[in-house]
GROMACS .gro file of C-alpha atoms in nm:
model
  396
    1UNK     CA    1   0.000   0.000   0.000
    2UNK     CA    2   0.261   0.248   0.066
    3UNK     CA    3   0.471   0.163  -0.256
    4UNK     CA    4   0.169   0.238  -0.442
    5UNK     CA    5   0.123   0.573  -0.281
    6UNK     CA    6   0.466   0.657  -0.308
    7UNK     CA    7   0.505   0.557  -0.669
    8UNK     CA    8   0.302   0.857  -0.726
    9UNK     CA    9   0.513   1.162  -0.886
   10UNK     CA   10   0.419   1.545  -0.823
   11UNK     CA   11   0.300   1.546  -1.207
   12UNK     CA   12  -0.020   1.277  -1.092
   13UNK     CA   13  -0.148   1.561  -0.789
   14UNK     CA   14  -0.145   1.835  -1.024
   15UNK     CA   15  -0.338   1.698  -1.307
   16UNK     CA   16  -0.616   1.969  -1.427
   17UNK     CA   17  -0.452   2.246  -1.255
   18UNK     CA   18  -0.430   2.564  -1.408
   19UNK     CA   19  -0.127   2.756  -1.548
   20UNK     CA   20   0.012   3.029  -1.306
   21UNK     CA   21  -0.030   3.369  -1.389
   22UNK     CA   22   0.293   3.559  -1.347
   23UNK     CA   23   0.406   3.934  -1.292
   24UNK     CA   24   0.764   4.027  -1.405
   25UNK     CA   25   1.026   4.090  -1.135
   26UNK     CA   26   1.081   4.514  -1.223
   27UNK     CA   27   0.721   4.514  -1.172
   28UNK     CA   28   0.587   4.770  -0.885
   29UNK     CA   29   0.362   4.689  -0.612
   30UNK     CA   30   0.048   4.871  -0.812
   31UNK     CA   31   0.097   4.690  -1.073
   32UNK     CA   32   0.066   4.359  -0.866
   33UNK     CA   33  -0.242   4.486  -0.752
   34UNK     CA   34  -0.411   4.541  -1.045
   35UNK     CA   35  -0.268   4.158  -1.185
   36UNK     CA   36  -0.399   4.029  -0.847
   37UNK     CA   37  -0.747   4.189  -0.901
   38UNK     CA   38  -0.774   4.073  -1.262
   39UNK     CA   39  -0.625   3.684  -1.163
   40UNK     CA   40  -0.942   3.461  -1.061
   41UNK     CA   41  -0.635   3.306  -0.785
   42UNK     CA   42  -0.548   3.467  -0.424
   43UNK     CA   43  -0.202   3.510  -0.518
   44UNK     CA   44   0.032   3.517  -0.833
   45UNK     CA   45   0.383   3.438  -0.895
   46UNK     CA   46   0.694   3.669  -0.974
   47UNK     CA   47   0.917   3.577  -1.200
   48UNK     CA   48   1.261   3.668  -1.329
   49UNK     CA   49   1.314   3.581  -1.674
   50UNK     CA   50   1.545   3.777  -1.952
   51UNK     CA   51   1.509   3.600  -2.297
   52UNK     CA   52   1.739   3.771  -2.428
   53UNK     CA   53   2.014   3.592  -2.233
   54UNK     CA   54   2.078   3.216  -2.247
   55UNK     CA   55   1.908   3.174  -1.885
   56UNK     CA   56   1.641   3.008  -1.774
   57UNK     CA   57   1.282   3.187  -1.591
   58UNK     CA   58   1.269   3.105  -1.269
   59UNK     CA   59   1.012   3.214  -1.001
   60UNK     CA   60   1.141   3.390  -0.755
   61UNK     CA   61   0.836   3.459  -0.497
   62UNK     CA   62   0.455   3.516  -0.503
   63UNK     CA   63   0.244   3.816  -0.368
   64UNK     CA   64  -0.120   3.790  -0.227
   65UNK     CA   65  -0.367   4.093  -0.126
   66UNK     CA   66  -0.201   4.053   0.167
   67UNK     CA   67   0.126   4.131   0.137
   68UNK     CA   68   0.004   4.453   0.008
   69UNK     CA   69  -0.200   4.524   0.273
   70UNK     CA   70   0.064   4.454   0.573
   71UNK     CA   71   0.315   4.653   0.312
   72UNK     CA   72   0.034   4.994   0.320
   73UNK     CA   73  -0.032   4.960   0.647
   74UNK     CA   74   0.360   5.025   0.792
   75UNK     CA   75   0.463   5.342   0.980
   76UNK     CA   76   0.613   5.482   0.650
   77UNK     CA   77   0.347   5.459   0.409
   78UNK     CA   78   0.018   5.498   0.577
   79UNK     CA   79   0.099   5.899   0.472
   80UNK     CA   80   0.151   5.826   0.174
   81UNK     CA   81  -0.009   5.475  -0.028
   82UNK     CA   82  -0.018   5.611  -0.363
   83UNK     CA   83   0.308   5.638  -0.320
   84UNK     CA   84   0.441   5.323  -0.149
   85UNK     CA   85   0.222   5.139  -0.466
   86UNK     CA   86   0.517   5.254  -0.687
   87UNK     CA   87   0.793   5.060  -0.461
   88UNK     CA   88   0.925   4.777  -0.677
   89UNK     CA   89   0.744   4.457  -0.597
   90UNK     CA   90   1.043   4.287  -0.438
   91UNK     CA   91   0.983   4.492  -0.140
   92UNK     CA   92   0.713   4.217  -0.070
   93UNK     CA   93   0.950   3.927  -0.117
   94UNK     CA   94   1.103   3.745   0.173
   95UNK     CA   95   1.457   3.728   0.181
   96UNK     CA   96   1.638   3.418   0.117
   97UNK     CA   97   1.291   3.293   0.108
   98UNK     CA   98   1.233   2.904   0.047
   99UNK     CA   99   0.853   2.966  -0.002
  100UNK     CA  100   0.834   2.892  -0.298
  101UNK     CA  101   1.047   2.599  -0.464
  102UNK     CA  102   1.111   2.427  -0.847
  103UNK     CA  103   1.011   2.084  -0.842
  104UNK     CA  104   1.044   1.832  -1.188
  105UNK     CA  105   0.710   1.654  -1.294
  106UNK     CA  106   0.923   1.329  -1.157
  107UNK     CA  107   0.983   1.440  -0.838
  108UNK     CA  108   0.854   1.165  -0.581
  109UNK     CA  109   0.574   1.253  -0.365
  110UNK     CA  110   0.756   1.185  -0.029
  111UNK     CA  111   1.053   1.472  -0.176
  112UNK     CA  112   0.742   1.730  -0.235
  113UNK     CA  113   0.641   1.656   0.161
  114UNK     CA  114   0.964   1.681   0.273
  115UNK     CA  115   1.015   2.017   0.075
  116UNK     CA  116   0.696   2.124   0.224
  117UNK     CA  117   0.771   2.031   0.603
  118UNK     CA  118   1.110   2.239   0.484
  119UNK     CA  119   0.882   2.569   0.456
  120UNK     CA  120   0.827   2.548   0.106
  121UNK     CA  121   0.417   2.660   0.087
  122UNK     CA  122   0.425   2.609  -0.322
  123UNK     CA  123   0.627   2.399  -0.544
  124UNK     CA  124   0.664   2.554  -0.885
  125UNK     CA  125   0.615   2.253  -1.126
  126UNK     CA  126   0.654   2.270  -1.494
  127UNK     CA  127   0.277   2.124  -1.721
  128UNK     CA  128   0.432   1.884  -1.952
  129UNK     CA  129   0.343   2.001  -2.296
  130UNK     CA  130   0.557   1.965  -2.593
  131UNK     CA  131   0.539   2.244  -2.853
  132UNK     CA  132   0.685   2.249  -3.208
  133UNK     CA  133   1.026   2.463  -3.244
  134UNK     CA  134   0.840   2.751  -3.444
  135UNK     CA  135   0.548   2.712  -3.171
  136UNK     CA  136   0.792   2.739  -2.915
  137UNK     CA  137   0.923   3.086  -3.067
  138UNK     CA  138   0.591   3.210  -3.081
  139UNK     CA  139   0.519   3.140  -2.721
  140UNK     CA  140   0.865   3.278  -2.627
  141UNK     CA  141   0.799   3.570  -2.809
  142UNK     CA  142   0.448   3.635  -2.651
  143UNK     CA  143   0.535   3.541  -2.347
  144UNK     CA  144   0.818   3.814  -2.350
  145UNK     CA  145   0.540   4.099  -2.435
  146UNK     CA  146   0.204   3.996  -2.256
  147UNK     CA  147   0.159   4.145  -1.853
  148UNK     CA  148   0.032   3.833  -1.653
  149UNK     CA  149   0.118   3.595  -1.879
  150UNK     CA  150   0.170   3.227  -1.813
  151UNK     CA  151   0.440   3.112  -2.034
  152UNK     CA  152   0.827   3.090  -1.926
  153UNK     CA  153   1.129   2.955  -2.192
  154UNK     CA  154   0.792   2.839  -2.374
  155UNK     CA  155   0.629   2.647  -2.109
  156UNK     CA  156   0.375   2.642  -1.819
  157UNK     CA  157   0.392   2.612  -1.449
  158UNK     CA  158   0.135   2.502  -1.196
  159UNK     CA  159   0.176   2.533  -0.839
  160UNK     CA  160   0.130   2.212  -0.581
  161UNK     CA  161   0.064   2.321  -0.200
  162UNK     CA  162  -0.031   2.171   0.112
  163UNK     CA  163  -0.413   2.161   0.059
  164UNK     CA  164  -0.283   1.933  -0.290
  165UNK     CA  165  -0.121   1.702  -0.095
  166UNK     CA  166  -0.345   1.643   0.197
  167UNK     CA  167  -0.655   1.614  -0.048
  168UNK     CA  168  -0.461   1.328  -0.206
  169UNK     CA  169  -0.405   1.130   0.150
  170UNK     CA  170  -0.777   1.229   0.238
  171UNK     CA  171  -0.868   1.059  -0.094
  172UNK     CA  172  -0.701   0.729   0.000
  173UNK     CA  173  -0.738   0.777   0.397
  174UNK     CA  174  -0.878   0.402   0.448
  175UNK     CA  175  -0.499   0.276   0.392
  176UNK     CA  176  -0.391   0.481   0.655
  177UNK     CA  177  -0.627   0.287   0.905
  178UNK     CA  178  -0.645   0.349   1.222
  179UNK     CA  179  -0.443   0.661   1.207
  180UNK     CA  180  -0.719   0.872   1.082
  181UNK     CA  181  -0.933   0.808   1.366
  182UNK     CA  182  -0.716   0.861   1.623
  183UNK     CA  183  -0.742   1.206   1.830
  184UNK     CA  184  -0.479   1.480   1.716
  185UNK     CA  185  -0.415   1.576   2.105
  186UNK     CA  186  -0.278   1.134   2.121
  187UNK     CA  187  -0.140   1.201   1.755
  188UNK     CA  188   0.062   1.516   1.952
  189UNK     CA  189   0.021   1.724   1.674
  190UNK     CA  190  -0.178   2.065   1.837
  191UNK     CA  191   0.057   2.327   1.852
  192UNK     CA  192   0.044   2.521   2.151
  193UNK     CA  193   0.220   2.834   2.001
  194UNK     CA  194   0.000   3.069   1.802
  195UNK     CA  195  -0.077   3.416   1.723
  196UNK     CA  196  -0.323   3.567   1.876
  197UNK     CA  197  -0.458   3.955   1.970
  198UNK     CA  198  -0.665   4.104   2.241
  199UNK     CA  199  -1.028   4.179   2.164
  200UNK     CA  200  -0.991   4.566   2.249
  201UNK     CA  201  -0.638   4.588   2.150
  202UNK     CA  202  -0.533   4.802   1.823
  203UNK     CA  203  -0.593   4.600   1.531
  204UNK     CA  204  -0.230   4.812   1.402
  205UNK     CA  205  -0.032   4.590   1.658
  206UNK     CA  206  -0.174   4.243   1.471
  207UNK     CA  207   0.047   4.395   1.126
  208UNK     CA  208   0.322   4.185   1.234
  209UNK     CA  209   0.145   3.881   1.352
  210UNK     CA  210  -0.084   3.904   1.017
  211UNK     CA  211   0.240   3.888   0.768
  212UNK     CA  212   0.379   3.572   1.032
  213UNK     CA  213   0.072   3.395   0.972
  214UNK     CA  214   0.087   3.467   0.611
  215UNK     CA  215   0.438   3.298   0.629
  216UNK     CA  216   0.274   2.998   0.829
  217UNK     CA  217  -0.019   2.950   0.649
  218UNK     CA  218  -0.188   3.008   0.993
  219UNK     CA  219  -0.456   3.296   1.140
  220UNK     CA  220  -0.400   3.567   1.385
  221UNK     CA  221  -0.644   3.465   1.685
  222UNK     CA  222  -0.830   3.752   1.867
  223UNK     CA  223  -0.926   3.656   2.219
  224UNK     CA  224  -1.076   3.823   2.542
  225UNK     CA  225  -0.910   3.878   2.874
  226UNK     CA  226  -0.955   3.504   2.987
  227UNK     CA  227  -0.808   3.381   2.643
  228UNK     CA  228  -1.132   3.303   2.502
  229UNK     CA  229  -1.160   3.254   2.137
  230UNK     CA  230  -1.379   3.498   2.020
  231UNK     CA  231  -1.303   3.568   1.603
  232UNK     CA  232  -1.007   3.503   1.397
  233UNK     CA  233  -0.791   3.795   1.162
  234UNK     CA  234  -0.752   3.565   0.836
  235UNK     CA  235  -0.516   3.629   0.568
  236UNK     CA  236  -0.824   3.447   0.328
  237UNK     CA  237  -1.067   3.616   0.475
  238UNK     CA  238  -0.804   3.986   0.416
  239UNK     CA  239  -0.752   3.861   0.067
  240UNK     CA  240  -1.137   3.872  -0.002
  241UNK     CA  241  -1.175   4.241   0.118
  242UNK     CA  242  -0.857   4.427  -0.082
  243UNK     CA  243  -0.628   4.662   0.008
  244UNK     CA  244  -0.891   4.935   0.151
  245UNK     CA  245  -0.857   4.702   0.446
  246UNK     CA  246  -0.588   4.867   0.521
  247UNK     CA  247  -0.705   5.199   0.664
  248UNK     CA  248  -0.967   4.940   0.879
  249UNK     CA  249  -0.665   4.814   1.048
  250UNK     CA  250  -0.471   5.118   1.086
  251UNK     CA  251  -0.784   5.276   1.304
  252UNK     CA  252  -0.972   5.025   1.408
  253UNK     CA  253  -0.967   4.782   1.688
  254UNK     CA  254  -0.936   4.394   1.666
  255UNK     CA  255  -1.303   4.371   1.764
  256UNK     CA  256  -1.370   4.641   1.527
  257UNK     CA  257  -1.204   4.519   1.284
  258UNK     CA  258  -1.390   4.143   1.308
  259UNK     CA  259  -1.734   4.363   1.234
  260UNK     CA  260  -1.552   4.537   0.931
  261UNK     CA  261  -1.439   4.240   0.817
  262UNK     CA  262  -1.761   3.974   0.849
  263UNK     CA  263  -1.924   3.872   0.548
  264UNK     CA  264  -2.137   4.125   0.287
  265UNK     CA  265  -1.914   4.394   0.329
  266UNK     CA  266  -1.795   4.688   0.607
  267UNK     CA  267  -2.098   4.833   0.827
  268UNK     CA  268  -2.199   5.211   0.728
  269UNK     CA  269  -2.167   5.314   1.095
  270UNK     CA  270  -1.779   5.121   1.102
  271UNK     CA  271  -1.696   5.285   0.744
  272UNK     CA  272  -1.766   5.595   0.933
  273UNK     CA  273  -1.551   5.552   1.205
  274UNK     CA  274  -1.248   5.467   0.987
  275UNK     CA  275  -1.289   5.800   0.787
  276UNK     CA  276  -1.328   6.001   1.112
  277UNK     CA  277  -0.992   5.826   1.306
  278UNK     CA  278  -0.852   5.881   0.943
  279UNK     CA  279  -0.896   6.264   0.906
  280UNK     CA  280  -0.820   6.264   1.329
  281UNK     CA  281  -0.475   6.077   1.291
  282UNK     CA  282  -0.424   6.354   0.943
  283UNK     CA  283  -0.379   6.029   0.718
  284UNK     CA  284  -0.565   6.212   0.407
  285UNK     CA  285  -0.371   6.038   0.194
  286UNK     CA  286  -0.505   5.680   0.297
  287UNK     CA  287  -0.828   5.820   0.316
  288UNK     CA  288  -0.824   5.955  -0.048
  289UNK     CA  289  -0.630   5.668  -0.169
  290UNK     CA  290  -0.884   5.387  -0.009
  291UNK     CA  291  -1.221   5.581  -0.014
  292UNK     CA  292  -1.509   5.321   0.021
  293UNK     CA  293  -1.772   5.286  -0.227
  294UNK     CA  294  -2.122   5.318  -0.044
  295UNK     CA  295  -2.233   5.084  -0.322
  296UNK     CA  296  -2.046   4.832  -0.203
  297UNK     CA  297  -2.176   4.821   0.144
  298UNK     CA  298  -2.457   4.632   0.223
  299UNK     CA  299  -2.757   4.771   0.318
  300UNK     CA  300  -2.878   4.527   0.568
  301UNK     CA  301  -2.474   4.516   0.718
  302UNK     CA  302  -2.549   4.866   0.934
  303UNK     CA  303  -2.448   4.854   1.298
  304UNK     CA  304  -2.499   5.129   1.559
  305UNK     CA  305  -2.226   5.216   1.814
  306UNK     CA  306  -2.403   5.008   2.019
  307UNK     CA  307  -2.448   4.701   1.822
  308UNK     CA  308  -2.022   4.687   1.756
  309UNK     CA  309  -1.978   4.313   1.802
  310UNK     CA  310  -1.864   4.240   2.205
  311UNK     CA  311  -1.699   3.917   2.358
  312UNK     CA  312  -1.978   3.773   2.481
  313UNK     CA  313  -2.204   3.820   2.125
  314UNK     CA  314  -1.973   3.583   1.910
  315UNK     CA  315  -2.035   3.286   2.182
  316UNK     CA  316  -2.328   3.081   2.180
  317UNK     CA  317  -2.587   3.064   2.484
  318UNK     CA  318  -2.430   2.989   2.834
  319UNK     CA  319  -2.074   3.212   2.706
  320UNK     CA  320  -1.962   2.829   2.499
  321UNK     CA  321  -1.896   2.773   2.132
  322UNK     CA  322  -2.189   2.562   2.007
  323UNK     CA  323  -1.984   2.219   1.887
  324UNK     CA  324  -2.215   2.193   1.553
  325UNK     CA  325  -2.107   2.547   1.499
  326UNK     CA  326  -1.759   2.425   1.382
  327UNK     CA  327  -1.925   2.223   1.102
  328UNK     CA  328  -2.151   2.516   0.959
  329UNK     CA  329  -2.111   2.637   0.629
  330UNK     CA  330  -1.902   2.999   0.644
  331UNK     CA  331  -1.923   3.261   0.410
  332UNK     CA  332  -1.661   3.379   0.180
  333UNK     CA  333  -1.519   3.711   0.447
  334UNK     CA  334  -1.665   3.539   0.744
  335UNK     CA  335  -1.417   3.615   1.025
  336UNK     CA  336  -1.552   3.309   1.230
  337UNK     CA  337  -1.301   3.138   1.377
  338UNK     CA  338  -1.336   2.719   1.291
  339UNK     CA  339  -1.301   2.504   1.608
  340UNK     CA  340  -1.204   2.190   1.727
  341UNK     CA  341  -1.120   2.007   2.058
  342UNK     CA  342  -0.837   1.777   2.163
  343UNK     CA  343  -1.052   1.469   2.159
  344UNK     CA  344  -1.149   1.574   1.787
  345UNK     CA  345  -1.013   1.277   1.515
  346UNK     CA  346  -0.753   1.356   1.277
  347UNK     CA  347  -1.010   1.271   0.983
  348UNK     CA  348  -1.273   1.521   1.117
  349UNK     CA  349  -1.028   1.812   1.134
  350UNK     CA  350  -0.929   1.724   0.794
  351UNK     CA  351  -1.244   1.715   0.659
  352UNK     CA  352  -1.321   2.067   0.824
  353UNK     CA  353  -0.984   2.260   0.710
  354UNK     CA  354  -1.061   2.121   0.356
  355UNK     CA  355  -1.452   2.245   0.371
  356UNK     CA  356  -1.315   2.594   0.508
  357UNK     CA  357  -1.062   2.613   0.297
  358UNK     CA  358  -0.792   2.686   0.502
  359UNK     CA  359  -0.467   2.535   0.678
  360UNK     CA  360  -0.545   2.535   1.030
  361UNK     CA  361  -0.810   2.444   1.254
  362UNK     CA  362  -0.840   2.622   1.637
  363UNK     CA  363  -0.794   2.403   1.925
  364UNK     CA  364  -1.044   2.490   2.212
  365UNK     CA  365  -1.180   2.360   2.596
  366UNK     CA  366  -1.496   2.326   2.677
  367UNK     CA  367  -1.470   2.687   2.822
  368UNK     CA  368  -1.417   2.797   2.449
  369UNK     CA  369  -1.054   2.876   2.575
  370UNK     CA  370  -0.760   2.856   2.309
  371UNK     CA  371  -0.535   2.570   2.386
  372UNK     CA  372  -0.317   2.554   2.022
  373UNK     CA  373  -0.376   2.490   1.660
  374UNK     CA  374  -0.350   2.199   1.445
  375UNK     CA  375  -0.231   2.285   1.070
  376UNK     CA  376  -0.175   2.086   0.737
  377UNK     CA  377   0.205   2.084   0.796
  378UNK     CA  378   0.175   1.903   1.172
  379UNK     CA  379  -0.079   1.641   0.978
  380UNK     CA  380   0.178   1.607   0.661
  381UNK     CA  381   0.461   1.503   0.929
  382UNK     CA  382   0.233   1.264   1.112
  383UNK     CA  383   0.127   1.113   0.699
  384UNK     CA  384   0.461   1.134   0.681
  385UNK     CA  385   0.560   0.911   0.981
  386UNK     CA  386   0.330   0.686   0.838
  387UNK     CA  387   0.421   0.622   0.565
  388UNK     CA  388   0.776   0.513   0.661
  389UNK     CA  389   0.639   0.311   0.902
  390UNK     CA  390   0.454   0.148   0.641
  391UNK     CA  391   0.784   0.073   0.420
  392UNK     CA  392   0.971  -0.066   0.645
  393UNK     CA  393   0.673  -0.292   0.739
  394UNK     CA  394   0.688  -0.381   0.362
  395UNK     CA  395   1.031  -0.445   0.339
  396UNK     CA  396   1.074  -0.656   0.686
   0.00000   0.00000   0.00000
C-alpha cells in the first residue's frame, strides 16, 4: 500500500490544474495589484526571466492581497499609499525565502512533503506540454510581451501546495487505518504556540502577527481577557476584502475590525468611524487613496455604536462555542473562527480545514478557551511518519 502511494510523482497531484499567472520581477507593487485583481487566484507568482540571455525563468516569490495590505499599512506609508504602490514589488518578497520551490514533474511525492515540512508553501512545477520549435518561438515571443502571462522559456507552471497534498491522503485515507481516527491531542500534533490579539487591542499591533501567519499559512487569533476565542484575523478572509482594508486596520480595533471584516461587506456606521480616526490621525492620503464605495456596502450590514460586536455576542448561549457550529457552512469574508477540541479525530479536522478552505483548525476547551492549533504541515509530518512506518513494514 505504501509503494503504491509513493510511486506517485508530483506530475499525478497536479493533473487539471491551471497555469500560473505571473508578474515580471521590475514590476511595482500597483501593478501587482491590479494583476492580483484581474487573476481569478489569491495570489500570483513573480518571475525573473530575460530571454534575451541564455538563462532560464525562474520564479522567484509570489504576492497575495495581503502582502500589500501589511506593506500599506507600515509606519512609513500609511501617509503616503499612492506612493508606497510605486515601490518595486520585491519589497514584498522574503529574503532568502524558500517559499516557494522548483520541483520536476518526476519528483517523488515523499521529496514534495519533505520540501513542504522544509517551509516550502508552493512547489513551482513545470505542465508537460511539448510544442513544435516555431510554436515554441511564438510562445517565447508572446510570453516576452504579454503582462500576466503564463508562459516561461515556452512552457507552463502550476503550483502544488499543502491543501494538494493532503486532499490526495484524504482521498485514499482508508490505507492509513487506524491513524485517521485517532485524536490529534494522542497524535501530539496541536501546537500550543500561536498568534493571537486582544479583543480591544489596536488592530495596528496584529500587522506583524498578520504577515507571520501569512508565512505559516496560519490565522491571527483575537481573544478576550480570559483567552477566550472569540473571532479570527484571516489572511483568506483579508484577501477577499482588498487593500482598503488597510485603513480598517490602521484605526480600528481587533473587535472592530472582526465587524468590518464579516461577510457582505464593512458596516456604514464602522466605514464611518475609519474616515473620522482617518482625518483625526491627518492620514488624508489613505483616506483619499482607499475611499469606500457606499455601493459596495450592504444595506442590511449597518451597525450602531451600540451594536459593535462584544466578547460575549460571538459565543453561543451559556458564554460556549456551540460544537455543531464548527461544522456550519461559512461565508466567503466570514471572520468566524473554525473550532475543534483535543478529543477531535484527525479525519474530522481534515475534513473541516478542507470544507473551510484553510490550513489550520483552532484548538479549544470546553470553556471555548484557546489551547493551540493543528495545521496541514503538523498532519503532513504525522502522513509522513506513516508512511515510513509502512515501508519498512513492507520491506521486513
Amino acid at each position: 500500500m505504501a509503494a503504491h502511494l509513493l510511486a506517485h510523482e508530483v506530475a499525478d497531484l497536479c493533473l487539471g490544474k491551471p497555469p500560473l499567472k505571473s508578474l515580471c520581477v521590475s514590476a511595482t507593487i500597483g501593478e501587482a495589484l491590479i494583476s492580483l485583481k484581474s487573476c481569478e487566484e489569491n495570489c500570483i507568482s513573480v518571475w525573473d526571466c530575460d530571454h534575451f540571455k541564455n538563462v532560464d525563468c525562474i520564479c522567484v516569490g509570489k504576492i497575495c492581497m495581503v502582502d500589500i495590505i501589511c506593506f500599506l499599512c507600515k509606519k512609513e506609508n500609511v501617509n503616503s499609499p499612492s506612493l508606497a504602490l510605486k515601490t518595486p514589488v520585491t519589497a514584498l518578497l522574503p529574503k532568502d525565502s524558500v517559499l516557494v520551490r522548483h520541483v520536476q514533474p518526476s519528483t517523488s511525492l515523499l521529496e514534495a512533503i519533505d520540501l513542504i515540512l522544509q517551509g516550502a508553501q508552493n512547489l513551482v512545477v513545470p505542465i508537460e506540454t511539448r510544442f513544435s520549435g516555431s510554436s515554441r518561438r511564438k510562445l517565447l515571443q508572446k510570453s516576452s510581451s504579454t503582462r500576466g502571462c503564463t508562459l516561461h522559456d515556452g512552457r507552463e507552471f502550476c503550483w502544488l501546495t499543502q491543501d494538494d497534498v493532503i486532499r490526495y491522503f484524504m482521498s485514499s485515507i482508508g490505507l492509513f487505518s487506524p491513524l485517521p481516527t485517532a485524536s490529534i491531542d494522542a497524535l501530539g500534533i496541536v501546537s500550543t504556540e500561536f498568534l493571537s490579539i486582544g479583543y480591544h487591542s489596536s488592530a495596528s499591533l496584529a500587522t506583524e502577527a498578520i504577515s507571520r501567519s501569512l508565512v505559516d499559512q496560519t490565522s491571527v487569533a483575537i481573544v478576550d481577557e480570559d483567552g477566550v476565542l472569540i473571532g479570527e484575523i484571516s489572511p483568506f478572509t483579508l484577501a477577499c476584502c482588498g487593500e482598503t482594508v488597510a485603513a480598517a486596520i490602521t484605526t480600528l480595533t481587533a473587535g472592530e475590525l472582526l465587524a468590518y471584516i464579516d461577510c457582505g461587506g464593512p458596516p456604514e456606521d464602522i466605514v464611518r468611524v475609519v474616515k473620522e480616526r482617518l482625518k483625526e490621525r491627518n492620514l488624508e492620503g489613505m483616506l483619499e487613496e482607499f475611499e469606500i464605495d457606499p455601493s459596495d456596502i450592504s444595506s442590511n450590514s449597518s451597525l450602531s455604536d451600540e451594536e459593535l460586536p462584544s466578547p460575549t455576542s460571538s459565543r453561543s448561549s451559556g458564554g460556549r462555542h456551540n460544537k455543531s457550529s464548527s461544522y456550519s457552512a461559512r461565508m466567503v469574508r466570514r471572520a468566524e473562527a473554525i473550532v475543534c477540541y483535543p478529543g477531535s479525530s484527525l479525519v474530522a479536522v481534515m475534513v473541516q480545514a478542507i470544507a473551510h478552505r484553510v490550513n489550520y483548525v483552532w484548538v479549544i476547551e470546553e470553556d471555548c478557551s484557546v489551547v493551540g492549533i493543528v495545521t496541514f504541515a503538523n498532519m503532513l509530518e504525522v502522513f509522513r511518519d506513516q508512511l515510513e512506518s509502512m515501508m519498512l513494514g513492507h520491506f521486513d
